Coordinates of C-alpha atoms in Angstrom, one line a residue:
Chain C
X1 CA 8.4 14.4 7.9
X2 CA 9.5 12.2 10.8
X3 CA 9.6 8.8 10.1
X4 CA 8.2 5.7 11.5
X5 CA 8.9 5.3 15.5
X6 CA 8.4 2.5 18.0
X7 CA 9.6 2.6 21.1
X8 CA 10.2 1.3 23.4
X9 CA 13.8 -0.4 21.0
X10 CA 15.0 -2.8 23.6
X11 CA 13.0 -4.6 26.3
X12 CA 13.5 -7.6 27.9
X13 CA 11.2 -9.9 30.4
X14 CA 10.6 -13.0 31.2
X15 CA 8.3 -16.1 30.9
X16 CA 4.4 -15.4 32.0
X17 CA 4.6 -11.4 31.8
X18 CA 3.0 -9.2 29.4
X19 CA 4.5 -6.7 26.9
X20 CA 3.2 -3.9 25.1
X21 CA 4.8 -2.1 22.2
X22 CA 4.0 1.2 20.8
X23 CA 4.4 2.3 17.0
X24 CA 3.7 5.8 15.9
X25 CA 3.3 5.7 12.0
X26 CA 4.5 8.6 9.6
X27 CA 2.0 11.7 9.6
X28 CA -1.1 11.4 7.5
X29 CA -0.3 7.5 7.7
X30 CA -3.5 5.6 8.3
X31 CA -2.3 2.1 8.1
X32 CA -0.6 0.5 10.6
X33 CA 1.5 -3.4 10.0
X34 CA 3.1 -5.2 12.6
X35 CA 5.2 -8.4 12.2
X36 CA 7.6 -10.3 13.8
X37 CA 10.9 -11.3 12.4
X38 CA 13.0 -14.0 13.6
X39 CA 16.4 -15.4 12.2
X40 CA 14.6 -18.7 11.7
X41 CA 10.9 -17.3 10.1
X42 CA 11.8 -14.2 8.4
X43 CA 9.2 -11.6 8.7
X44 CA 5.8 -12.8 9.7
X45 CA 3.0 -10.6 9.2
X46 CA 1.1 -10.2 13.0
X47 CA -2.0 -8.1 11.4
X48 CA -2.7 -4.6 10.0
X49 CA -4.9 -1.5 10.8
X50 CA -6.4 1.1 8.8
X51 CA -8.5 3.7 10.8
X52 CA -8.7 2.1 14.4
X53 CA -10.5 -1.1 12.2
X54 CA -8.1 -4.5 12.2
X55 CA -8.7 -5.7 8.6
X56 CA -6.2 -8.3 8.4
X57 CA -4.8 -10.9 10.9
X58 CA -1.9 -13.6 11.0
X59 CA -1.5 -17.2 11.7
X60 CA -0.4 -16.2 15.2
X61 CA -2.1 -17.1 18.7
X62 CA -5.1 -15.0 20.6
X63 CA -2.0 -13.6 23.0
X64 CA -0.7 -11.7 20.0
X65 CA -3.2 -8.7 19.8
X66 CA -3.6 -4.9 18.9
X67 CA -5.0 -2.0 18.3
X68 CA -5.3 1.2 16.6
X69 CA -6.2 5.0 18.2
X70 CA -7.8 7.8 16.4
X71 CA -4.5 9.5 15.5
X72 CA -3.5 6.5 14.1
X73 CA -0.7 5.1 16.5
X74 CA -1.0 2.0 16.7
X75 CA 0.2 -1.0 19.7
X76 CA 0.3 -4.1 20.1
X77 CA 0.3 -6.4 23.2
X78 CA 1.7 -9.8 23.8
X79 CA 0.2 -11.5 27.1
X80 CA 1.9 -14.5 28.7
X81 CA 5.2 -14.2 27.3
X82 CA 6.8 -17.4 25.9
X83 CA 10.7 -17.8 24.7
X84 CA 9.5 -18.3 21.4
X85 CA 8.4 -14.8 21.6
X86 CA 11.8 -13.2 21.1
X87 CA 12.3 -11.6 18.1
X88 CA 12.1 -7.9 16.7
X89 CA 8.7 -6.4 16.1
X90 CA 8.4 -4.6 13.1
X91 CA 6.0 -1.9 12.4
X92 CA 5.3 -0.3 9.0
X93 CA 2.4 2.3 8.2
X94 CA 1.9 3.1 4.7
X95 CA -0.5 6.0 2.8
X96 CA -2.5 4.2 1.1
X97 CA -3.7 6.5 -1.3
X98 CA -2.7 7.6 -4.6
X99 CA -1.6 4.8 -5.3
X100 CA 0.9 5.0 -2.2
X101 CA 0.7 1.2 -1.0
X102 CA 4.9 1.3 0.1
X103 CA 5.4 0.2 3.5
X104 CA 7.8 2.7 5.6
X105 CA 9.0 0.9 8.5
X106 CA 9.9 1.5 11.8
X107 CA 13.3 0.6 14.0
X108 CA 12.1 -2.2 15.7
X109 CA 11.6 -3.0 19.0
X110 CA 13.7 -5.9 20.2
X111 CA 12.0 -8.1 22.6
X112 CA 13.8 -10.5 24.9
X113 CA 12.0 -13.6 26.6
X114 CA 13.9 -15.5 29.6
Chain O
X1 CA -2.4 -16.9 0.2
X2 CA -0.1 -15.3 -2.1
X3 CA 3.7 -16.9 -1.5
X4 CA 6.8 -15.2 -2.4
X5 CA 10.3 -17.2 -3.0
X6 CA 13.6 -15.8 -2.7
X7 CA 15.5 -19.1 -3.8
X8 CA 19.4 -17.7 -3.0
X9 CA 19.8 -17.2 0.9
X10 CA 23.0 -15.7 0.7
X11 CA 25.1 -14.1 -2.3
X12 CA 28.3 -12.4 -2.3
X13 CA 29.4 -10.0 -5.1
X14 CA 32.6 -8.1 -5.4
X15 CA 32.9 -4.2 -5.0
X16 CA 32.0 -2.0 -8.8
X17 CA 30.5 -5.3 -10.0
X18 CA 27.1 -6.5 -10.8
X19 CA 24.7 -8.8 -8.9
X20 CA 21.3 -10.0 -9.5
X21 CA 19.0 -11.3 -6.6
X22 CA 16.1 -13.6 -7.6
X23 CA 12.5 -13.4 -6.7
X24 CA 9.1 -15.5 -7.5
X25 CA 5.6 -15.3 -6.8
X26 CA 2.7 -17.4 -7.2
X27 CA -0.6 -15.4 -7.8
X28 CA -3.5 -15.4 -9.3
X29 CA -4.2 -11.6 -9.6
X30 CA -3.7 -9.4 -12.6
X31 CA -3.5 -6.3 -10.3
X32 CA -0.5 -6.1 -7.8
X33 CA 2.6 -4.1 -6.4
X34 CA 6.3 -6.0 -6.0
X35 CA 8.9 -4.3 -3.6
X36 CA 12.4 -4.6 -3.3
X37 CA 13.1 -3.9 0.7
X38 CA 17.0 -3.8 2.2
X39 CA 18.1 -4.1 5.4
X40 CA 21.1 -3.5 6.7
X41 CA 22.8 -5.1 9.8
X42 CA 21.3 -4.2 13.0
X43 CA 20.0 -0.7 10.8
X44 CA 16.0 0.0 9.4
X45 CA 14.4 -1.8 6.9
X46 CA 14.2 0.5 3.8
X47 CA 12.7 0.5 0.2
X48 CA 14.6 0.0 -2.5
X49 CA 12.3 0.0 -5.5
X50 CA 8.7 -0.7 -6.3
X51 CA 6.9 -2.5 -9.5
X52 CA 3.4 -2.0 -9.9
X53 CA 2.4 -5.0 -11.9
X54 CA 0.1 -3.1 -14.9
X55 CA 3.4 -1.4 -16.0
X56 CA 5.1 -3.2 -18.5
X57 CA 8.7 -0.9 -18.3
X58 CA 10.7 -2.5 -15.5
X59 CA 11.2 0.3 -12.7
X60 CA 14.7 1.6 -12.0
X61 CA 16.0 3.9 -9.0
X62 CA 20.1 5.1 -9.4
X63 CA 21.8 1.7 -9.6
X64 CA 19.0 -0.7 -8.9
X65 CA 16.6 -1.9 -11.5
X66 CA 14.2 -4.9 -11.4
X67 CA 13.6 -7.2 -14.1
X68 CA 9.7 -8.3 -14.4
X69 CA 8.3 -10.9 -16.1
X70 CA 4.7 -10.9 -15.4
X71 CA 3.8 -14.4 -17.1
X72 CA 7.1 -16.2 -15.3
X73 CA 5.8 -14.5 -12.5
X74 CA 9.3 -13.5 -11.5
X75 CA 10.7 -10.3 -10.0
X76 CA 14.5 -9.9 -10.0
X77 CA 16.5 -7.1 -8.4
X78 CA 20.0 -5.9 -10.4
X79 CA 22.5 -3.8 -8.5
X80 CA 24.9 -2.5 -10.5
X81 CA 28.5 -0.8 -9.4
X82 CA 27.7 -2.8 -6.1
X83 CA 29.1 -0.3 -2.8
X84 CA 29.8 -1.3 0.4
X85 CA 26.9 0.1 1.7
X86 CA 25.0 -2.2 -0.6
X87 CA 25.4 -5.0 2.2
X88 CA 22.2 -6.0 3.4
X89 CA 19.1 -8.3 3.6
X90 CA 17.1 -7.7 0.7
X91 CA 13.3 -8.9 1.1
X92 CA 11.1 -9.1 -2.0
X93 CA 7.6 -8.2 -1.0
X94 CA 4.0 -8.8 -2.9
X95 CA 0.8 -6.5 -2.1
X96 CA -2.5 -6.7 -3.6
X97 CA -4.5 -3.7 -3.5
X98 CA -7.9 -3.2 -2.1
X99 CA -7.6 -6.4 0.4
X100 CA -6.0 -4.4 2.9
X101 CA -2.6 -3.7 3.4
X102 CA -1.3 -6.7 3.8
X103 CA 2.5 -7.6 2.1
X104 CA 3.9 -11.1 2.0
X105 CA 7.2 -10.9 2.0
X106 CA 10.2 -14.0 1.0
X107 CA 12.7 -15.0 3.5
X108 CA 15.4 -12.4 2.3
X109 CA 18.7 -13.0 0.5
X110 CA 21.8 -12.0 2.4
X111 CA 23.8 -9.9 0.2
X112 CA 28.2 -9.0 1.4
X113 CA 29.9 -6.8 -1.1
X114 CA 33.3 -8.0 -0.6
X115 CA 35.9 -5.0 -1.5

């Protein structure tokens, strides 16, 4: 099976624009997990999607948002860019049955602010 | 919220030898799942081992093993023979089922296996 896969890896733009970020979870993979991770903050958790339905949201402001399509990729959408968005953004989809809660994650795509 | 601690930022280890990385949590639940995640420099985050927290044996994989303590509420992570390859972040992670699939994760440790 192919593995987790976000793309675009690198992007950089500056202060004001809007991003989007795609992440295409592991087949048969229903939920979806962004986060952020930062050498200061670790990994913060951005919020999580299980069948097109956000169930859980982070401590992070109304630009940060997402959302999930019916074959289960997932994106998520940053609007008026700020430095303090640079980081790497993480995406992880898990099974979720069976007992299958592991998280598989993706490359990261590495965002750039200036 | 559920916290994890990872109390040792970095650690260093020597190359054949053993290291342990530490790992607490502060829950409330009975019913929960621990990971172990690596990642290496600039390479995918990966899973290492996982604990669900109604099994009392402490789960193993090759040369890592965790040690559990459910009432100390701590999670540690021993890699034995250490390998080069062994030289990574390592994030300890805490789900609870059937709240969504949400994991909160500690700051990492930064492991170098020095040869």
């Amino acid at each position: 099976k192919a593995g987790v896969t976000q793309t675009p890896r690198y992007l950089i733009k500056t202060r004001g624009q809007q991003v989007t970020l795609s992440c295409s979870p592991i087949s048969g993979h229903r939920s979806v997990s962004w986060y952020q991770q930062t050498p200061g903050q670790g990994l913060q958790f951005l919020f999580e999607y299980f069948s097109e339905t956000q169930r859980n949201k982070g401590n992070f402001p109304g630009r940060f948002s997402g959302r999930q399509f019916s074959n289960s990729r997932s994106e998520m959408n940053v609007s008026t860019l700020e430095l303090g968005d640079s980081a790497l953004y993480l995406c992880a989809s898990s099974l979720e049955q069976g007992g299958s809660y592991e998280q598989y994650f993706g490359p990261g795509t590495r965002l750039t602010v200036t | 919220a559920q916290t994890v601690t990872q109390s040792q930022p970095e650690m260093s280890v020597q190359e054949a030898e053993t290291v342990t990385l530490s790992c607490t949590y502060d829950t409330s639940e009975n019913n929960y799942y621990l990971f172990w995640y690596k990642q290496p420099p600039s390479r995918q985050m990966i899973l290492v081992i996982r604990q669900e927290a109604y099994k009392q044996q402490n789960a193993t994989e090759n040369r890592f093993s965790v040690n559990f303590q459910k009432a100390a509420k701590s999670f540690s992570l021993k890699i034995s023979d250490s390998q080069l390859g062994d030289t990574a972040m390592y994030f300890c992670a805490f789900m609870k089922p059937n709240t969504g699939n949400q994991f909160y994760f500690g700051t990492g440790t930064s492991l170098t296996v020095i040869p």
